[in-house]
PDB file of C-alpha atoms in Angstrom:
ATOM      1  CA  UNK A   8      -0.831  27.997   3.241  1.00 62.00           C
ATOM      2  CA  UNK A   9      -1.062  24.413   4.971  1.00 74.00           C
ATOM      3  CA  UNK A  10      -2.572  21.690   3.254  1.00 89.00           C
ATOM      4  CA  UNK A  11      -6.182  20.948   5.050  1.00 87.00           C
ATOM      5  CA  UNK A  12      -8.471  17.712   5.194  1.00 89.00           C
ATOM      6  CA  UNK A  13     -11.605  17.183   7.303  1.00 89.00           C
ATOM      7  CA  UNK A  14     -11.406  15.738  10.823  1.00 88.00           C
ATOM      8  CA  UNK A  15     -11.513  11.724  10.832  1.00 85.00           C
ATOM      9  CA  UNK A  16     -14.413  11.652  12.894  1.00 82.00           C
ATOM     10  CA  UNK A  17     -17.638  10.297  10.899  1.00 81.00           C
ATOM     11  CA  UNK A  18     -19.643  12.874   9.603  1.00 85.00           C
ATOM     12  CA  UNK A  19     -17.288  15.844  11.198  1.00 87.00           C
ATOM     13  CA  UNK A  20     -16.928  18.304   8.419  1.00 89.00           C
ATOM     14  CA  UNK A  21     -14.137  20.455  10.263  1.00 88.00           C
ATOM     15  CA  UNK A  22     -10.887  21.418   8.767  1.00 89.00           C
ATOM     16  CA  UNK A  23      -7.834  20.368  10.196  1.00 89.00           C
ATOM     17  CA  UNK A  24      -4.200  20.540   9.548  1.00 88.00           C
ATOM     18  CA  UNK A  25      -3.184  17.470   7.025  1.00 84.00           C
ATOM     19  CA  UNK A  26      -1.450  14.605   9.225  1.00 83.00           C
ATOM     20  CA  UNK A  27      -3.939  15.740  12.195  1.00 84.00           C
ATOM     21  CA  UNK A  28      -6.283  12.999  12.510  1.00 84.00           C
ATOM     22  CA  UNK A  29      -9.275  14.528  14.455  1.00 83.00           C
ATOM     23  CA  UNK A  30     -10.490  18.215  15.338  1.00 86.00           C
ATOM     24  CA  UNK A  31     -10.134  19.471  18.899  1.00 80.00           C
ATOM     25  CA  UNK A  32     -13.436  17.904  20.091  1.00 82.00           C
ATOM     26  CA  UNK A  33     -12.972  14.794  18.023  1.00 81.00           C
ATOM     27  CA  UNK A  34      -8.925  14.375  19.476  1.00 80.00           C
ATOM     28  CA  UNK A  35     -10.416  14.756  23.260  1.00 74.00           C
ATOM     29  CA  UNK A  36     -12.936  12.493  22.645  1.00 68.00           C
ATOM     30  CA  UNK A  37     -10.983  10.047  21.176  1.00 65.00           C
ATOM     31  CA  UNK A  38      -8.356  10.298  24.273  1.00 69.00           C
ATOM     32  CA  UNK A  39     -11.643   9.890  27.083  1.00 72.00           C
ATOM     33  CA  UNK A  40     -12.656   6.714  25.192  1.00 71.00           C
ATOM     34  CA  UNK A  41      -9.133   5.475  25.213  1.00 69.00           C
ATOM     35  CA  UNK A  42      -8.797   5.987  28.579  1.00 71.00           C
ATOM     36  CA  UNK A  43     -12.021   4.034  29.444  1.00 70.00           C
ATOM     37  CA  UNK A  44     -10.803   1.472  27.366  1.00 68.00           C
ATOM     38  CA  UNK A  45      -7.396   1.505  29.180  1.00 69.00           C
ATOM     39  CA  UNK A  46      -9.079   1.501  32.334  1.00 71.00           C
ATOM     40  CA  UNK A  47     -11.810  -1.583  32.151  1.00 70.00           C
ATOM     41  CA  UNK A  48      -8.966  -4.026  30.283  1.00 67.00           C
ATOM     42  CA  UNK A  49      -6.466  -3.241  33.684  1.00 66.00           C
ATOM     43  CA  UNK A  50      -9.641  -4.249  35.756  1.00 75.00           C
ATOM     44  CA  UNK A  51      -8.668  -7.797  34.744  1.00 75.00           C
ATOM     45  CA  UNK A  52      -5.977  -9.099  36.712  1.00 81.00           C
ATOM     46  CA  UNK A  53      -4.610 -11.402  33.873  1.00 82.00           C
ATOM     47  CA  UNK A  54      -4.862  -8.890  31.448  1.00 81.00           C
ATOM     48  CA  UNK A  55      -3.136  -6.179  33.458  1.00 82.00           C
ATOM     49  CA  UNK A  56      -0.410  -8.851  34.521  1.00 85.00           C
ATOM     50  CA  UNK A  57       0.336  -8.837  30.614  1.00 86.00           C
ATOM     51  CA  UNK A  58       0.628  -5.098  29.978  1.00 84.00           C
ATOM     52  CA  UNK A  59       2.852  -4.818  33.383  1.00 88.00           C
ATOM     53  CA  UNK A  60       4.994  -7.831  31.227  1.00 92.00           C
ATOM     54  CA  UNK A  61       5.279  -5.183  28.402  1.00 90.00           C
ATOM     55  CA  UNK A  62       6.419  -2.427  29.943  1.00 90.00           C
ATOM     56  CA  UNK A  63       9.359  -4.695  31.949  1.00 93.00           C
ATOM     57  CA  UNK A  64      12.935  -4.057  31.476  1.00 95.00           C
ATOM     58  CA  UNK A  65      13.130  -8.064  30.740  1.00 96.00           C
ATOM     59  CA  UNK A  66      11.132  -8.187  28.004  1.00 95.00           C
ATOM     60  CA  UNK A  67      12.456  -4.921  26.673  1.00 95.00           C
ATOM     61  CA  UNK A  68      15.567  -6.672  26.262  1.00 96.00           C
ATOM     62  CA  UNK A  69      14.398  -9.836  25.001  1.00 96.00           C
ATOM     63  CA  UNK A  70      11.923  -7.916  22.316  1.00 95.00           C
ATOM     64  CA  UNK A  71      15.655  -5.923  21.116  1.00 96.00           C
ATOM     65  CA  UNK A  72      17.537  -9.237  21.292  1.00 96.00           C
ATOM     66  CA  UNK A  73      14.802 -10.952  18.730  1.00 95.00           C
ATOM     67  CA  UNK A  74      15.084  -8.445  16.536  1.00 95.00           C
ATOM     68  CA  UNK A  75      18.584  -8.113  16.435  1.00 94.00           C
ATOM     69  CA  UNK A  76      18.416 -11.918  15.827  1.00 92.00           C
ATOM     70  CA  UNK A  77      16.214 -11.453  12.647  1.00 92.00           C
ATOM     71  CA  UNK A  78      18.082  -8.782  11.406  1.00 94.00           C
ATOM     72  CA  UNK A  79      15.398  -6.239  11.820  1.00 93.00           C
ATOM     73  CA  UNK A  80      13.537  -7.741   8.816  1.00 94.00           C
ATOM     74  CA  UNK A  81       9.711  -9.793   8.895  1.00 96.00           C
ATOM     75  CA  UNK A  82      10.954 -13.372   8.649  1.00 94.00           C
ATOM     76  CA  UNK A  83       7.542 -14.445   7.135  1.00 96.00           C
ATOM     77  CA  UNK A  84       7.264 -11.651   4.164  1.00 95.00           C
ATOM     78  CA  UNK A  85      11.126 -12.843   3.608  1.00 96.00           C
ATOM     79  CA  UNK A  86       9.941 -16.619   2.959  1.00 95.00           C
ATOM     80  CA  UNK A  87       6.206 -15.563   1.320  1.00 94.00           C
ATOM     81  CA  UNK A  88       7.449 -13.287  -1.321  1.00 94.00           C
ATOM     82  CA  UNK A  89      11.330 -12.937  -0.808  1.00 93.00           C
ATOM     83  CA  UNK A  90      11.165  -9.517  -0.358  1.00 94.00           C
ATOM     84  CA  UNK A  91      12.965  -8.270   2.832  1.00 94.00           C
ATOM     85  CA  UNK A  92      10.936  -5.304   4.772  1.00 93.00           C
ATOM     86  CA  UNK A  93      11.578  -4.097   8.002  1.00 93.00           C
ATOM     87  CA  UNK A  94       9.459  -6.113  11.089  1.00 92.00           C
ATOM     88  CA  UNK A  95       7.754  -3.835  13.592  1.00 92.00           C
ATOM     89  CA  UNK A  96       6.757  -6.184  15.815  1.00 94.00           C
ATOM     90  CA  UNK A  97       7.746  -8.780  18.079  1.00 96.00           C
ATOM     91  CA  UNK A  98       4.798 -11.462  18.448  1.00 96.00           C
ATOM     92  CA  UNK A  99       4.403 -14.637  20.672  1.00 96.00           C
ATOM     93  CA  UNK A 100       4.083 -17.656  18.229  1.00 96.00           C
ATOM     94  CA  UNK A 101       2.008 -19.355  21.281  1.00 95.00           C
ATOM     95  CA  UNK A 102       0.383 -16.575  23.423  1.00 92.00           C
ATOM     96  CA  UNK A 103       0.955 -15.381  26.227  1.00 89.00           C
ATOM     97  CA  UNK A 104      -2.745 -15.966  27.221  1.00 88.00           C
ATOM     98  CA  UNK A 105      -2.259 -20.106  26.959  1.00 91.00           C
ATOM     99  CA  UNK A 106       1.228 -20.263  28.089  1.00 93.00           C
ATOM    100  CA  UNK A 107       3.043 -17.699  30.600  1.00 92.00           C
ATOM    101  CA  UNK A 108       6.022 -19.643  30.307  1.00 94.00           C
ATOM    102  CA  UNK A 109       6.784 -18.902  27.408  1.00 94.00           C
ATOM    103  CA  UNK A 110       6.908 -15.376  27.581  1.00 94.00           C
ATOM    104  CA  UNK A 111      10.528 -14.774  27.282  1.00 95.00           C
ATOM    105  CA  UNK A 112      11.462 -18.014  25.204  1.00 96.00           C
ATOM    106  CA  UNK A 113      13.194 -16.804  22.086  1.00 95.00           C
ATOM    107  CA  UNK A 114      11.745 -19.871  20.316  1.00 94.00           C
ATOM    108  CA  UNK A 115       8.774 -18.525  21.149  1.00 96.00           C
ATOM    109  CA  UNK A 116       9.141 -15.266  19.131  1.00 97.00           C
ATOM    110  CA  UNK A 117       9.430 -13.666  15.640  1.00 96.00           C
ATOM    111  CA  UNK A 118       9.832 -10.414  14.459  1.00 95.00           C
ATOM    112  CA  UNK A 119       6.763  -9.339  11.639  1.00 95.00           C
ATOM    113  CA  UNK A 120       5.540  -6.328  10.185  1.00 93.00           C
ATOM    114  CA  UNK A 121       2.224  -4.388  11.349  1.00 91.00           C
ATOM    115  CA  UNK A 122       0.435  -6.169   8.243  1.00 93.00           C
ATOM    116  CA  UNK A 123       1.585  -9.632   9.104  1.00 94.00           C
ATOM    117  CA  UNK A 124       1.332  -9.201  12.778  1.00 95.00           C
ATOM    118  CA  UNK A 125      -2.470  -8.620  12.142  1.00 93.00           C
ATOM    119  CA  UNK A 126      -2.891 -11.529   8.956  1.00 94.00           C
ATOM    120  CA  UNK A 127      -1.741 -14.004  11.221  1.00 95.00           C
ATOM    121  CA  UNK A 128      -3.933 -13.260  14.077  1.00 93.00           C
ATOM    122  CA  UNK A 129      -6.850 -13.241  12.558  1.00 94.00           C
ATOM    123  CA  UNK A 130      -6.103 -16.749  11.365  1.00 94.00           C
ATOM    124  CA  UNK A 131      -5.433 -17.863  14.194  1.00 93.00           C
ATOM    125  CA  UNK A 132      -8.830 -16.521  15.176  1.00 93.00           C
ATOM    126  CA  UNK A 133     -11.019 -18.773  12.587  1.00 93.00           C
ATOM    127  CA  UNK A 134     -10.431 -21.772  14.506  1.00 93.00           C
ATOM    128  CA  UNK A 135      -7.951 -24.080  16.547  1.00 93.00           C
ATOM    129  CA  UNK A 136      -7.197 -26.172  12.932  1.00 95.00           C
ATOM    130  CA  UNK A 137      -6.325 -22.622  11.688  1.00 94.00           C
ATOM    131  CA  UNK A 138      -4.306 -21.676  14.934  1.00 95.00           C
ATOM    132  CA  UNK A 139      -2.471 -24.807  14.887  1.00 95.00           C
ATOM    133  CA  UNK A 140      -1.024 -24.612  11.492  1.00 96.00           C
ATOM    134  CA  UNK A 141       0.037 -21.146  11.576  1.00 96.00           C
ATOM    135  CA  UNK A 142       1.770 -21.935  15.092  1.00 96.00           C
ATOM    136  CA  UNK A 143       3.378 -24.848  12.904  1.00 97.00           C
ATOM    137  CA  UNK A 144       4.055 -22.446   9.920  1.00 96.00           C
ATOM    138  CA  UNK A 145       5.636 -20.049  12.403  1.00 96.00           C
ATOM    139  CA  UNK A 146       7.871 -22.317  14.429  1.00 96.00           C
ATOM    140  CA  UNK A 147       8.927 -23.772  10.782  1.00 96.00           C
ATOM    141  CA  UNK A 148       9.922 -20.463   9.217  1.00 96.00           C
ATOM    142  CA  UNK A 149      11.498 -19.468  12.227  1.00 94.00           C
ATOM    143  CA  UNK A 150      13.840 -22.216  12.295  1.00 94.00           C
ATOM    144  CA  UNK A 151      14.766 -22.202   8.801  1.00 94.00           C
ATOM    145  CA  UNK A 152      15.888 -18.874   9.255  1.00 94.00           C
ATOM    146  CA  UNK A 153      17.976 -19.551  12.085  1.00 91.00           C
ATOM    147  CA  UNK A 154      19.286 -22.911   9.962  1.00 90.00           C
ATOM    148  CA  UNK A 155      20.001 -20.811   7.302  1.00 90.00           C
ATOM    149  CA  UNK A 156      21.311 -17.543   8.492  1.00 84.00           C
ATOM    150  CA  UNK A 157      22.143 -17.242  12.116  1.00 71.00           C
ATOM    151  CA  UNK A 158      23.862 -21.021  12.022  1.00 64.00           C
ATOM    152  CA  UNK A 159      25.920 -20.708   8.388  1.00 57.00           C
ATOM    153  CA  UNK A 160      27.469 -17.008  10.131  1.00 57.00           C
ATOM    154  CA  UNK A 161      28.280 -18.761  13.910  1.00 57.00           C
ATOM    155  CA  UNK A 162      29.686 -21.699  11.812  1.00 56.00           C
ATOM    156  CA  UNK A 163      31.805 -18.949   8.936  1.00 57.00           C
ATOM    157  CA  UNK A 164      32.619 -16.737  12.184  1.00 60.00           C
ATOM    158  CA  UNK A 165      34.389 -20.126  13.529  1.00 57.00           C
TER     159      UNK A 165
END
């Protein structure tokens, strides 16, 4: 017999199959209010310029090119705690929001893991002071871990 749990949805108290998140009317909710949400962000032209960005070949690449870079691994959990776990995601160090430019500058991107990804934005979201340093802190760690992996191999490889 399958292993059960109750549907996700607050105060639901249907069964559903375990690693099913919501119930039938839960799951189709969930998808109409995603799509609603989907639809009113692409409403702005800025916003929907950004997703288009995303979903480019380019930055396809460029997002498999950074992580190659990094050796699949979170460059800031490396130089927090030395332990080396796998990133997920590639993030903009300055956003794309302030500076377009920048969107497919290498030096512009690092490779972190879903938990990191999310610590550093909401630090960045406490104030400029806050956003400044951890664009500092980024750029910093960043370049010590080109200094002292990806230059000692080009220089070994020599």
């Amino acid at each position: 017999m399958p292993i059960k749990k109750l549907c996700s949805y607050s105060g639901c108290n249907v069964l559903v199959d375990y690693g099913t998140k919501y119930c039938y009317k839960h799951r189709t909710k969930d998808k109409e209010r995603y799509k609603d949400y989907r639809r009113s962000r692409l409403q702005d032209k800025e916003e929907k310029a950004r997703q288009e960005f995303y979903n480019s070949t380019e930055w396809k690449n460029m997002r498999d090119l950074v992580i190659k870079k990094c050796f699949g691994i979170d460059i800031v959990e490396y130089y927090k705690t030395g332990q080396i776990i796998m990133g997920y995601t590639v993030h903009h160090i300055i956003e794309l929001k302030e500076d377009w430019e920048k969107r497919l500058d290498i030096n512009n991107l690092i490779y972190l893991s879903q938990e990191n990804h999310v610590k550093i934005h909401k630090m960045m979201e406490r104030s400029k002071e806050d956003k400044d340093k951890v664009i500092e802190m980024l750029l910093e760690l960043k370049a010590r871990f080109e200094q002292e992996f990806i230059l000692e191999k080009e220089e070994k490889n020599k």
